[in-house]
Short mmCIF file of C-alpha atoms and ligand atoms in Angstrom, two decimals:
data_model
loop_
_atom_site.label_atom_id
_atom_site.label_comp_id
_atom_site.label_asym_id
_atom_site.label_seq_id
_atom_site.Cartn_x
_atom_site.Cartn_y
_atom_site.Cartn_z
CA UNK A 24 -20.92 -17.02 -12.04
CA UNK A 25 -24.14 -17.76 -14.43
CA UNK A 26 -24.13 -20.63 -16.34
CA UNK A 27 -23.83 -19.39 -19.31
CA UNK A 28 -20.79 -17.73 -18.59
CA UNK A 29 -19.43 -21.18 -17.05
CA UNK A 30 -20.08 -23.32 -20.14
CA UNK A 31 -18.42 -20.70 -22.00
CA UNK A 32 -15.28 -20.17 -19.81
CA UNK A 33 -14.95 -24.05 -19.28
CA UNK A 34 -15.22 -24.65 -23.02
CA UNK A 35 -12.93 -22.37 -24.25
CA UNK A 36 -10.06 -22.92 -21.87
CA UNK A 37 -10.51 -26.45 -21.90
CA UNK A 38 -10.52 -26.66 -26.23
CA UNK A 39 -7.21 -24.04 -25.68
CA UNK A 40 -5.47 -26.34 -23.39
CA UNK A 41 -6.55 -28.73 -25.83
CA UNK A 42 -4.52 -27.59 -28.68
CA UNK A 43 -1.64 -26.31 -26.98
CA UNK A 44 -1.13 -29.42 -25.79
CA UNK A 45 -1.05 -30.92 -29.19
CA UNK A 46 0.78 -28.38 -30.84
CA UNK A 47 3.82 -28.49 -27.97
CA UNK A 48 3.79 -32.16 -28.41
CA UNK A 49 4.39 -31.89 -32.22
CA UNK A 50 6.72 -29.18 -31.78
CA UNK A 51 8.55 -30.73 -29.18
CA UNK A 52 8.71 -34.11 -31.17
CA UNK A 53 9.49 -32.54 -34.43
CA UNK A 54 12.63 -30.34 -33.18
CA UNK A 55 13.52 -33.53 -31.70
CA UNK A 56 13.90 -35.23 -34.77
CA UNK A 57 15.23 -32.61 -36.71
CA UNK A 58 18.27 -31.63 -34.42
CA UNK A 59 18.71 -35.54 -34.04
CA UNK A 60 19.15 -35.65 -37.88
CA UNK A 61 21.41 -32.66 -38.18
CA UNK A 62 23.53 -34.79 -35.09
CA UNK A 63 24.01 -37.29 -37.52
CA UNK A 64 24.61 -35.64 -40.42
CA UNK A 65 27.65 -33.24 -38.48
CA UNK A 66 29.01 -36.63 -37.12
CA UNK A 67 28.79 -38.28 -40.76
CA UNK A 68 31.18 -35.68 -41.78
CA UNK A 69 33.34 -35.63 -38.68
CA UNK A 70 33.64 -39.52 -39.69
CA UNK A 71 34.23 -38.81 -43.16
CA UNK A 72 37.20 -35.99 -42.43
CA UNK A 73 38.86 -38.52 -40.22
CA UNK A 74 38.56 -41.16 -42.91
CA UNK A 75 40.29 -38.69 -45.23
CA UNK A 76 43.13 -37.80 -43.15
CA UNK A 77 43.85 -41.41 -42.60
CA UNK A 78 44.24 -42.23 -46.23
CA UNK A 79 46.15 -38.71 -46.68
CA UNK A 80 48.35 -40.32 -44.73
CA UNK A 81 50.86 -36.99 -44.05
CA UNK A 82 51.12 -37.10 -47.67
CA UNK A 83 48.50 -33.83 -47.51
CA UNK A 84 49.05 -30.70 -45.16
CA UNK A 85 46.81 -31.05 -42.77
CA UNK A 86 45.87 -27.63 -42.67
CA UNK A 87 44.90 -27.80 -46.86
CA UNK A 88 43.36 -31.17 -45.25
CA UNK A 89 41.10 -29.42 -42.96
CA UNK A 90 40.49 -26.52 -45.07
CA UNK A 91 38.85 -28.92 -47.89
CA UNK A 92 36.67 -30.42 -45.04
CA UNK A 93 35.31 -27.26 -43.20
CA UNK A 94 31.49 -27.21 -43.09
CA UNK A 95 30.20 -24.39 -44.98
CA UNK A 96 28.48 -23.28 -41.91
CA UNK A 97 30.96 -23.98 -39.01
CA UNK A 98 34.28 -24.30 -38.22
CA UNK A 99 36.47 -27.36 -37.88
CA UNK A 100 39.77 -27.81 -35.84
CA UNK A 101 42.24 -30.42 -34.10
CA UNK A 102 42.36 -30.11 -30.47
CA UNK A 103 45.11 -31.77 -28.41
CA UNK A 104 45.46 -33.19 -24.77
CA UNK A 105 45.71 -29.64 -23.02
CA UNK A 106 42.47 -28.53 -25.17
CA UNK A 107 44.99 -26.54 -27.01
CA UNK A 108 44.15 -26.03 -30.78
CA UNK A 109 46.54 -24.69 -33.36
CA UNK A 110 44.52 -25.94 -36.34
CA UNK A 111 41.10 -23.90 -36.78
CA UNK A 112 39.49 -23.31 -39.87
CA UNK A 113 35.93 -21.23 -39.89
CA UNK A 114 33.05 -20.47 -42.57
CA UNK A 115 33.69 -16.51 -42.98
CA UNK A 116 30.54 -16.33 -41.81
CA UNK A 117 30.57 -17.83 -38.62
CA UNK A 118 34.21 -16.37 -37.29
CA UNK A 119 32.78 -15.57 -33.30
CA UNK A 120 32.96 -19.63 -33.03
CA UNK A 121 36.25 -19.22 -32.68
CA UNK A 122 35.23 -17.61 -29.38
CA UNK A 123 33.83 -21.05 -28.04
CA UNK A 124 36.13 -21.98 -25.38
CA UNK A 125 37.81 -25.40 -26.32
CA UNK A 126 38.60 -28.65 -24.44
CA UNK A 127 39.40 -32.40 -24.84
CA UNK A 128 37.35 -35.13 -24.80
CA UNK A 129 38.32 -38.65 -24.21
CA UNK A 130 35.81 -40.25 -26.21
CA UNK A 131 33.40 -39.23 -29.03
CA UNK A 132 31.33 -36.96 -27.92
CA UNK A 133 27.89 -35.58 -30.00
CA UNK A 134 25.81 -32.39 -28.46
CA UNK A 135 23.73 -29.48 -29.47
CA UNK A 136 25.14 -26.47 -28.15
CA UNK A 137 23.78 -23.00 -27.91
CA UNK A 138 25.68 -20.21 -28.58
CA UNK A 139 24.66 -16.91 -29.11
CA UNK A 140 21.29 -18.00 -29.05
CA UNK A 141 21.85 -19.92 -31.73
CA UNK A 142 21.69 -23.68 -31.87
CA UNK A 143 25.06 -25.85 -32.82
CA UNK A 144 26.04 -28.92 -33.25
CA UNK A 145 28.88 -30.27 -31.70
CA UNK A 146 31.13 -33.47 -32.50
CA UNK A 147 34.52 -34.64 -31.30
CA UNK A 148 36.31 -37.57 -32.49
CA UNK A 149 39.62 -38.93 -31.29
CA UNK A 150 42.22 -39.49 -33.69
CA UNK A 151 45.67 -40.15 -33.86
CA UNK A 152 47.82 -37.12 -35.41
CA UNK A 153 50.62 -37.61 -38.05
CA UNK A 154 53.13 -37.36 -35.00
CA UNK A 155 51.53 -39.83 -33.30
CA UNK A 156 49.95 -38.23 -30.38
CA UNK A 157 45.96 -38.48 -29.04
CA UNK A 158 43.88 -35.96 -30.48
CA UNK A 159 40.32 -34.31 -31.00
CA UNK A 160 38.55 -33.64 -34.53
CA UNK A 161 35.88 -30.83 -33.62
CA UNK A 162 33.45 -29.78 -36.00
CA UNK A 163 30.43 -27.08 -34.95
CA UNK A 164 28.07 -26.15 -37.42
CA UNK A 165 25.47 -23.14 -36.75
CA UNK A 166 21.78 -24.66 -37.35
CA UNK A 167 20.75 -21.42 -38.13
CA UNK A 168 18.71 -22.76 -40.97
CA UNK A 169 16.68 -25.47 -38.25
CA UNK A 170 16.21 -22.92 -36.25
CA UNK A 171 14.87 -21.01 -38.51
CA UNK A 172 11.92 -23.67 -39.39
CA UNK A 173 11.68 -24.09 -36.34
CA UNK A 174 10.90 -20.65 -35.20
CA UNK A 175 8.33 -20.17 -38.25
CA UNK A 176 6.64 -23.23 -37.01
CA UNK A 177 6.36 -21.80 -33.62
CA UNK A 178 4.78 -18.93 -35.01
CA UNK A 179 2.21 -20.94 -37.15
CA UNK A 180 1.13 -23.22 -33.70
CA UNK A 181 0.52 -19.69 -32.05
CA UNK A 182 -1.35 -18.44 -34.87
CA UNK A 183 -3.63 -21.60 -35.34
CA UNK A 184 -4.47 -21.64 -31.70
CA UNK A 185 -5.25 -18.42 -31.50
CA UNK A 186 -7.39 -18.16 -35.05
CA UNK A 187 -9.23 -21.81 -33.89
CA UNK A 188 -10.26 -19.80 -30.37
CA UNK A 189 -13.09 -17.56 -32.73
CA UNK A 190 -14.88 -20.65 -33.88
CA UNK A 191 -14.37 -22.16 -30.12
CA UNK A 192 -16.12 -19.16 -28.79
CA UNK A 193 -18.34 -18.55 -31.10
CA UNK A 194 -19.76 -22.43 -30.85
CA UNK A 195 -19.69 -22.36 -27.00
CA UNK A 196 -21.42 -19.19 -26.73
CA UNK A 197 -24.29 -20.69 -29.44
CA UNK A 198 -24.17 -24.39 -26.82
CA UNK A 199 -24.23 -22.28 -24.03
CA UNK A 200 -27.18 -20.05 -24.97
CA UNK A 201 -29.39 -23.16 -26.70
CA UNK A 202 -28.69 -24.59 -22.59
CA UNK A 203 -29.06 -21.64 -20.60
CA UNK A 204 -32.32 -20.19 -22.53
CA UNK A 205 -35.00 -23.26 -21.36
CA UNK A 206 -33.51 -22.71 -18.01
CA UNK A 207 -33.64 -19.08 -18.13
CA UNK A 208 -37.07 -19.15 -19.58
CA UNK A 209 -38.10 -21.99 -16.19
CA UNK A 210 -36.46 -19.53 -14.41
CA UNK A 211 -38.59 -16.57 -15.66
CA UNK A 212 -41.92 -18.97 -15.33
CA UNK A 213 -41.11 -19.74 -11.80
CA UNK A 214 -40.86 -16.04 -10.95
CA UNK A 215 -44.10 -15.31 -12.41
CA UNK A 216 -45.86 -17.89 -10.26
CA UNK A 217 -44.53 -16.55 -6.92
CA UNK A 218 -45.33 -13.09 -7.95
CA UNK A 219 -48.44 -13.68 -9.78
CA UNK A 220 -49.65 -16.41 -7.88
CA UNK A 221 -51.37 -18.02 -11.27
CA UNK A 222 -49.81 -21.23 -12.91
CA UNK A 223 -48.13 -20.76 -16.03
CA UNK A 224 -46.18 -22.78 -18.79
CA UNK A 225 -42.96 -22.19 -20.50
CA UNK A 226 -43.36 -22.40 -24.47
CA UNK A 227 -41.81 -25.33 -26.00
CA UNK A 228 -39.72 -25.99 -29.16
CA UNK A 229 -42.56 -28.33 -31.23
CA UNK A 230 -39.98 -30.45 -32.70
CA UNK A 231 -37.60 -31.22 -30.60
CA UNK A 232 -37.30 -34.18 -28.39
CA UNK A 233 -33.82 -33.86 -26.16
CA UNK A 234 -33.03 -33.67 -22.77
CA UNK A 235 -34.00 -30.12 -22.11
CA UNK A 236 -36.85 -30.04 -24.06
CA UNK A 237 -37.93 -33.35 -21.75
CA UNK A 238 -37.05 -31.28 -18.67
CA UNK A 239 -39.59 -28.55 -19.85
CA UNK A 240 -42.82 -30.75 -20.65
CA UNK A 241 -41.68 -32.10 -17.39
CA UNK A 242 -41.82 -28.66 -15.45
CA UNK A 243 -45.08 -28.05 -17.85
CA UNK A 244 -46.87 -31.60 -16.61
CA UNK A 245 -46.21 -30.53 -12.99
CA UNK A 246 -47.81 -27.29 -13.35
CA UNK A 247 -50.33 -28.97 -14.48
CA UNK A 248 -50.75 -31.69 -11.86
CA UNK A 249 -50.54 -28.70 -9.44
CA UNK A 250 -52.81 -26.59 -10.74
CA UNK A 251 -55.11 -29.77 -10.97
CA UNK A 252 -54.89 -30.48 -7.19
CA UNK A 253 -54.92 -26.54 -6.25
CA UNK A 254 -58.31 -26.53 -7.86
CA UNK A 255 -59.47 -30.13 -6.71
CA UNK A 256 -58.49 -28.84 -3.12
CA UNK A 257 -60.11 -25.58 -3.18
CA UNK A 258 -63.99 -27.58 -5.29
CA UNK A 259 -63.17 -29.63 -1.95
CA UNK A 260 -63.21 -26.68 0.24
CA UNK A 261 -66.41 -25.62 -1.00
CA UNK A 262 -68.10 -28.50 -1.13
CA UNK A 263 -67.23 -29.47 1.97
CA UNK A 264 -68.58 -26.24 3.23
CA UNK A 265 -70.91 -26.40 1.06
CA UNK A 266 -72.10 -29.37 2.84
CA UNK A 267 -72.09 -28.22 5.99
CA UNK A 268 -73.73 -25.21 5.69
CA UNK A 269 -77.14 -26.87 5.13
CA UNK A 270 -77.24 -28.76 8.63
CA UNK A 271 -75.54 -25.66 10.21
CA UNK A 272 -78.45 -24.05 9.03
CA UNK A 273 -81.07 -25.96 10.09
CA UNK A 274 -79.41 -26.57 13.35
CA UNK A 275 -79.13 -22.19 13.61
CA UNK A 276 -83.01 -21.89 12.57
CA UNK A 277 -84.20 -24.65 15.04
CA UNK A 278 -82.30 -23.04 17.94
CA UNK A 279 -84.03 -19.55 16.84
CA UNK A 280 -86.96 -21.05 17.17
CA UNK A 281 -86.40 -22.79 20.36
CA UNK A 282 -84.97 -19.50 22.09
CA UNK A 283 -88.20 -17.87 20.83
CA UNK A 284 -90.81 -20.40 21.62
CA UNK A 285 -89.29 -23.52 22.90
CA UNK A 286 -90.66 -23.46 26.49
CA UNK A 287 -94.36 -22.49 25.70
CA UNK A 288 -94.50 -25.31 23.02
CA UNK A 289 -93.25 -28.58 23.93
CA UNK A 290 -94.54 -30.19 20.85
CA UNK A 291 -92.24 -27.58 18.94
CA UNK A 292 -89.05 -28.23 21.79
CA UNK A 293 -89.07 -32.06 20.61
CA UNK A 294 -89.25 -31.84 17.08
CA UNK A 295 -85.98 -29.29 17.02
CA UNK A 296 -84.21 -31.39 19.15
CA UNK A 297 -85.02 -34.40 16.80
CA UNK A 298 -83.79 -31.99 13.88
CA UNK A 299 -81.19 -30.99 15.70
CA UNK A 300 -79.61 -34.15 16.45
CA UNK A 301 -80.52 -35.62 13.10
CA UNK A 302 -78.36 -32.94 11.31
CA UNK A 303 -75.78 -33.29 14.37
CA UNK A 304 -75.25 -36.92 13.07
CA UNK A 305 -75.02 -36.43 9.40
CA UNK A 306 -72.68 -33.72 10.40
CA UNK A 307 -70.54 -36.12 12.21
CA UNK A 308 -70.48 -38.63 10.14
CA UNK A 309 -69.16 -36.37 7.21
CA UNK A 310 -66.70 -34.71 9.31
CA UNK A 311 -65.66 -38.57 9.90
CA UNK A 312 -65.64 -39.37 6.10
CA UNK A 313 -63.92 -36.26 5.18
CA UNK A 314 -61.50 -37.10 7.62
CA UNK A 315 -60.61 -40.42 5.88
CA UNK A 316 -60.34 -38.87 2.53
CA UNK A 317 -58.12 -36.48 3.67
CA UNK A 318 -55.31 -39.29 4.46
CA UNK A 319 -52.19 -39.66 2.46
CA UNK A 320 -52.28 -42.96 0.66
CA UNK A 321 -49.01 -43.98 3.08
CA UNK A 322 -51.16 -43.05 6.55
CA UNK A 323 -53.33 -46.13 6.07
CA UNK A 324 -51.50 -48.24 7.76
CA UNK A 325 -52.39 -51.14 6.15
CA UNK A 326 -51.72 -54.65 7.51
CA UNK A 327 -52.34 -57.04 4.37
CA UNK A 328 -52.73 -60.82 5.21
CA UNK A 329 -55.05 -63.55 4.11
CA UNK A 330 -58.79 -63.05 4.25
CA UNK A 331 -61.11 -65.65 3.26
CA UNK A 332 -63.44 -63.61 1.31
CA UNK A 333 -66.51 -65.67 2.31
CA UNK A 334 -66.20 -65.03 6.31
CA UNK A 335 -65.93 -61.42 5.94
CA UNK A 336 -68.94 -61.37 3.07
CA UNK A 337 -70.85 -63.45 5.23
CA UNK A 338 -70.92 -61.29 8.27
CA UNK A 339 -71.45 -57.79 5.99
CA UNK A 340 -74.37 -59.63 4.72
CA UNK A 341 -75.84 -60.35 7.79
CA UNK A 342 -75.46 -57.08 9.13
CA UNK A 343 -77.31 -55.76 6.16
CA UNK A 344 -79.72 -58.05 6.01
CA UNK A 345 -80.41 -57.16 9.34
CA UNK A 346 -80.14 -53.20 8.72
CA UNK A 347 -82.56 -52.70 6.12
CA UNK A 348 -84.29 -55.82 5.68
CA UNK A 349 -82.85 -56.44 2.09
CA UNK A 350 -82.97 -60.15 0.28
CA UNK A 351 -79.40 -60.54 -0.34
CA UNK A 352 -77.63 -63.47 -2.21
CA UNK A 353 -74.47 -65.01 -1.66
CA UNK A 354 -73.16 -66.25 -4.92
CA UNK A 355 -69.67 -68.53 -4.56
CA UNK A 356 -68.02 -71.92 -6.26
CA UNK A 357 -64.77 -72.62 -4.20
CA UNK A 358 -62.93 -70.37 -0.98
CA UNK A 359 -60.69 -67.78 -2.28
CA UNK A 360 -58.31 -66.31 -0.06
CA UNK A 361 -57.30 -63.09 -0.51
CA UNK A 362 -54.08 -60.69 -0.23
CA UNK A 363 -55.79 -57.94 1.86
CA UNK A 364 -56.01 -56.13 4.78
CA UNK A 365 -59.24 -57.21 6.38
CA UNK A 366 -60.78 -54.20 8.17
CA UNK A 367 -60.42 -51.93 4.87
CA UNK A 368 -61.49 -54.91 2.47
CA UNK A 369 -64.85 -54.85 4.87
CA UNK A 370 -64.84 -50.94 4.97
CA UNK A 371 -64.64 -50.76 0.75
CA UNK A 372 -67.29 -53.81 1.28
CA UNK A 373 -69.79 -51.54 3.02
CA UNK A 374 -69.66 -48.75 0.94
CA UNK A 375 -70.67 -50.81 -1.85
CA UNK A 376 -73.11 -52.76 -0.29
CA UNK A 377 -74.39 -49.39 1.13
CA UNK A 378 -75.15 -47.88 -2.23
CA UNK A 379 -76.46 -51.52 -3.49
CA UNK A 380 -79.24 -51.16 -0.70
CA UNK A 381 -79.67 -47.30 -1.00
CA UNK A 382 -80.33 -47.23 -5.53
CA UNK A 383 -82.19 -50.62 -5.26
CA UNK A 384 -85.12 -52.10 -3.90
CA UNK A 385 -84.85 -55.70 -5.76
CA UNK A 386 -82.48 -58.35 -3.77
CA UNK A 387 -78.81 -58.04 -4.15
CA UNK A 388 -76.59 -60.97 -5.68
CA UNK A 389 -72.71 -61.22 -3.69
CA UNK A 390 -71.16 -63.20 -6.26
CA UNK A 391 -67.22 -64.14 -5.11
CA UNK A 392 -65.09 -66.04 -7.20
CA UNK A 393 -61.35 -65.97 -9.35
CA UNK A 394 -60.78 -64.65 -12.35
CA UNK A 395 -57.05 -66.00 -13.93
CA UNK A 396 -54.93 -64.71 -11.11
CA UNK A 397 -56.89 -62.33 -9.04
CA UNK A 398 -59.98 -63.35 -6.49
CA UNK A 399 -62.77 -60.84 -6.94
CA UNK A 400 -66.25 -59.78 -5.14
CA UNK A 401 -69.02 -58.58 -7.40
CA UNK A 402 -71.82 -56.37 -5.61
CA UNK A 403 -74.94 -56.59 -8.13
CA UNK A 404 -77.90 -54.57 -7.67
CA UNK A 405 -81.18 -54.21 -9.87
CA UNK A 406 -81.86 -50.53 -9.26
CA UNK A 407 -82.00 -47.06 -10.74
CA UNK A 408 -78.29 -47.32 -12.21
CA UNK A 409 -75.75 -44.98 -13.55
CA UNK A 410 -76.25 -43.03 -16.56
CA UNK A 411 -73.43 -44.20 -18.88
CA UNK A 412 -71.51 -40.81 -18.94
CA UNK A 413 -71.47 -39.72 -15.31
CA UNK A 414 -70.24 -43.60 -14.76
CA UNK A 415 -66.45 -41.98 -14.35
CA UNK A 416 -67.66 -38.97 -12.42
CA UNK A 417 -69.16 -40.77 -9.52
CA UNK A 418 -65.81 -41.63 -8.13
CA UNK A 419 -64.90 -37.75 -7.75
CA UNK A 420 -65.50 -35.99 -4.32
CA UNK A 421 -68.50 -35.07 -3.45
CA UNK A 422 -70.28 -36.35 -6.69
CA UNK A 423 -73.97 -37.13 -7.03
CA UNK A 424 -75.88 -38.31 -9.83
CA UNK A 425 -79.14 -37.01 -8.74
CA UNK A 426 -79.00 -33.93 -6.18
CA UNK A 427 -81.93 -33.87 -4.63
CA UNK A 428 -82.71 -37.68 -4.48
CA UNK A 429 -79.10 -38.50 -2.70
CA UNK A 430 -79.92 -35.38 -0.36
CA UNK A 431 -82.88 -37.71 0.85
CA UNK A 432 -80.92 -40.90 1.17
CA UNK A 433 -78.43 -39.51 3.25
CA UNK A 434 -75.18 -39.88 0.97
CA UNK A 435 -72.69 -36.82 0.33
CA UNK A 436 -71.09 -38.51 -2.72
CA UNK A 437 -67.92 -39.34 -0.48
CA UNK A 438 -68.40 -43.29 -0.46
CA UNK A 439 -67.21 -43.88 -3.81
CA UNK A 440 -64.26 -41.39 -3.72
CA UNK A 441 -62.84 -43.12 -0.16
CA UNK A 442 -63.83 -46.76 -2.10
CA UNK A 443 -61.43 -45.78 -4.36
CA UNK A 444 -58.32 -44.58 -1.96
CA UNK A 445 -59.17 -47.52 -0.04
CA UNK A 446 -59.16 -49.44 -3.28
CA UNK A 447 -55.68 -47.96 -4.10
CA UNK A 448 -54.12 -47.99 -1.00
CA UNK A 449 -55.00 -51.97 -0.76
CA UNK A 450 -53.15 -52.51 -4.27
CA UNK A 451 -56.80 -53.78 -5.54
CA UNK A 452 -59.03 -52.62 -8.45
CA UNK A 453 -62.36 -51.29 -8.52
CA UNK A 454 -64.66 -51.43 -11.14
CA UNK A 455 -67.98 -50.22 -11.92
CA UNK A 456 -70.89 -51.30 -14.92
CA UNK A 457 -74.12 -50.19 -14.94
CA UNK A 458 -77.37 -49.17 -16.95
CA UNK A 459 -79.42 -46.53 -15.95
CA UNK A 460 -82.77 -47.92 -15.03
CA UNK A 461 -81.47 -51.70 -14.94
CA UNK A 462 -78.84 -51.78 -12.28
CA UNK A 463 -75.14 -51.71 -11.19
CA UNK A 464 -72.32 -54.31 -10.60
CA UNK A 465 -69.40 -53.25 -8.55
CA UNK A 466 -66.30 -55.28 -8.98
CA UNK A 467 -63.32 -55.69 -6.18
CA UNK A 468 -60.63 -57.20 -7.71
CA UNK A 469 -57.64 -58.68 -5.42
CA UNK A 470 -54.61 -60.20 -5.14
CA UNK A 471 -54.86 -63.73 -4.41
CA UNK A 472 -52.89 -65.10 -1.26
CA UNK A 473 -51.30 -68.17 -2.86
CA UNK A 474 -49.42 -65.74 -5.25
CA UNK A 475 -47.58 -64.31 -2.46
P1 LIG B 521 -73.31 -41.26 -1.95
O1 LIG B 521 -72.88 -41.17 -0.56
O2 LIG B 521 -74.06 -40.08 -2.44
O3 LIG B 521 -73.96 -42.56 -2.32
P2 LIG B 521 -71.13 -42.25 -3.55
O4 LIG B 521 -69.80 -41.64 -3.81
O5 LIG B 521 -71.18 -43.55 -2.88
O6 LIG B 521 -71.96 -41.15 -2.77
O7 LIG B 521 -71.83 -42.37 -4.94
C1 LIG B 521 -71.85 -41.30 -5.83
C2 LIG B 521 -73.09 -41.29 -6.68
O8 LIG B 521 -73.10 -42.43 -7.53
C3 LIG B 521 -74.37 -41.46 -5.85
O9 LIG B 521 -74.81 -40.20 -5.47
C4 LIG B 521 -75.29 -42.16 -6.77
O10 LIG B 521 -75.98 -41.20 -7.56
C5 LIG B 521 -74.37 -42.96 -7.68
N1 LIG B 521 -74.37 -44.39 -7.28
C6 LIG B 521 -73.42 -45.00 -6.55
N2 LIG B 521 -73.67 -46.33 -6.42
C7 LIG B 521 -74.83 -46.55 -7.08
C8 LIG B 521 -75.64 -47.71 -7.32
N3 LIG B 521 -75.31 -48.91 -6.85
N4 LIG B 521 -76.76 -47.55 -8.09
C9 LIG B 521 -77.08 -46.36 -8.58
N5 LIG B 521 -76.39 -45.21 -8.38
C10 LIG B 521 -75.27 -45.31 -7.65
#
């Protein structure tokens, strides 16, 4: 069953039930009450009869008695022991309530009766007779006019319930088309996509603000997000490839080469195996950095304890000291201790320190210290810097400032992108300032261990 038809079944039988439910309750209490007051009223003049044949006193007739008490729409009689009744009088108009069969009653006895499909009320009193002996007073009256009311109100209850189901149907069809149609219309989108295979939107009411309209810039914001990565995924495709195809190049030429003249020229033989295993390196080491970048956030694995910043800048420092024979400065007031895990804190060091010694030729200054509640490690260099508006760009894959000038230090634009996830996956943050011409400061900022 669609939706739409749901809301509208649910809706209308639920708002039906509704008001029949009301309606029988009035009903129900209202013929209550009325039958209850025409109870008393035919017992009031029971009482009142007997009170008149007691002050009579046999002075009266008893039948001219009864005749001056009969209801005007009923019939009135004395009943005796044997429910034997030689006294009836009856309203012309009611004469079949003579029919009634007729018995005795020990007590006083009120009831509604139905006869004839007619409601009547019933009362019999005891009373003493002129001669003495036990006897019943029984008065019926027809409610003809109650039931009468009573019917007519029927008929209104049906009539309002069935008049107030237009509007109900009418507003549940307009609820269940203004909730159906942004789901119809996601619906419709989705279908597209499959068949299509291009992201689309759905269109959006401007104004409004509620649920479904939420649920729509929601479906709208993933589209985006996935369109987003679809492209991000397939520029990182091709630049990956991209990237590749230079060494796999050189590597094919120098092989060429080699098939054709490698064993008459062994002057030619060692330079393409130089080339060769050159490009066979850079090769590896961006299948190995490509590799990195490709992990989820959550396959890290990280193992975050307390690393004295110092030790592990220390030892980097040496290393690159060593490596390429760089003045570098260790900058640092007090320990700080921080909340990381060690091998990637030294990994996201490297990359930095990398880049430090690859745009620079003037020493480097390590500067570690705290700043309110986090411990950071600043990575200053005085070298070519970042122009100011590829400053946010550098961080994306595969992302070089100047083309041909990384090409001949060896970087593929990776390092910052994997500083980042590293960055991210180690719950620190990674800033970067620079001026082109003056130099760059990269900033690790960490959790300190104390606050943990
Ligand atoms: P690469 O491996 O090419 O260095 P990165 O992602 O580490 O890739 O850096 C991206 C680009 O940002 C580099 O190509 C370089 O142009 C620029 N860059 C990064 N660090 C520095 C720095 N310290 N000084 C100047 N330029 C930098």
């Amino acid at each position: 069953m669609k939706l739409k038809t749901k809301i509208n079944l649910y809706t209308t039988v639920m708002f039906i039930l509704l008001l029949v439910l009301i309606n029988s309750a009035i009903y129900v209490t209202f013929s209550r009450m009325m039958y209850d007051h025409e109870l008393e009223r035919s017992a009031a003049e029971a009482s009142k009869t007997v009170e008149g044949m007691n002050a009579a006193n046999a002075t009266v007739e008893i039948g001219d008695l009864l005749r001056a008490y009969m209801p005007v729409n009923g019939m009135i009689k004395i009943v005796d022991t044997n429910g034997k009744s030689d006294e009836i009088f009856t309203d012309p108009n009611q004469q079949h309530l003579i029919d009634i069969p007729t018995s005795f009653y020990k007590g006083e006895t009120r009831e509604i009766i139905e006869y004839k499909n007619m409601p009547h009320t019933f009362i019999s009193l005891p009373i003493i007779t002129s001669g003495g002996e036990v006897a019943n007073l029984q008065l019926t009256e027809s409610l003809e006019g109650t039931a009468h009311i009573l019917r007519t109100l029927r008929v209104v209850f049906i009539a309002v319930t069935l008049i107030a189901t237009i509007p109900v149907l009418l507003s549940s069809q307009i609820l269940s088309n203004f909730i159906s149609k942004p789901i119809v219309s996601m619906i419709e989108t989705m279908v597209e996509i499959r068949r299509s295979g291009k992201y689309k939107r759905i269109s959006l009411p401007k104004q409004s603000n509620d649920e479904l309209s939420q649920m729509g810039k929601t479906f709208n914001a993933m589209i985006d997000q996935l369109e987003t990565n679809y492209e991000s995924q397939e520029q990182f495709v091709m630049n990956a490839s991209h990237e590749l195809k230079t060494p796999l190049t050189i590597i094919e030429s120098y092989t060429d080469l080699l098939k054709r003249r490698g064993l008459q020229q062994p002057e030619l033989f060692h330079e393409s195996i130089e080339a060769i295993h050159s490009e066979a390196i850079r090769m590896r080491e961006l299948t190995q950095q490509l590799l990195l970048l490709a992990r989820h956030k959550d396959q890290w694995n990280m193992t975050m304890q307390s690393v004295d910043v110092e030790k592990l800048a220390s030892g980097v420092i040496r290393s690159f000291r060593a490596a390429f024979n760089r003045k570098i400065d260790l900058k640092m007031k007090e320990p700080v201790i921080v909340h990381a895990d060690q091998k990637k804190l030294k990994q996201l060091f490297y990359i930095l320190m990398e880049n430090a010694c690859k745009y620079s030729d003037a020493p480097i200054t390590v500067h570690i210290d705290k700043d309110e509640d986090k411990g950071f490690i600043e990575i200053i260099d005085f070298g070519i810097g970042i122009p100011a508006e590829e400053l946010t760009k550098v961080f994306d894959r595969f992302y070089r400032v100047d083309k041909a000038r990384t090409r001949k230090t060896g970087g593929f634009g990776l390092g910052l992108s994997l500083a980042k996830e590293i960055a991210d996956a180690m719950n620190a943050q990674l800033r970067l300032q620079s001026e082109e011409g003056k130099g760059t400061t990269a900033k690790i900022y960490l959790d300190l261990a104390d606050s943990y």
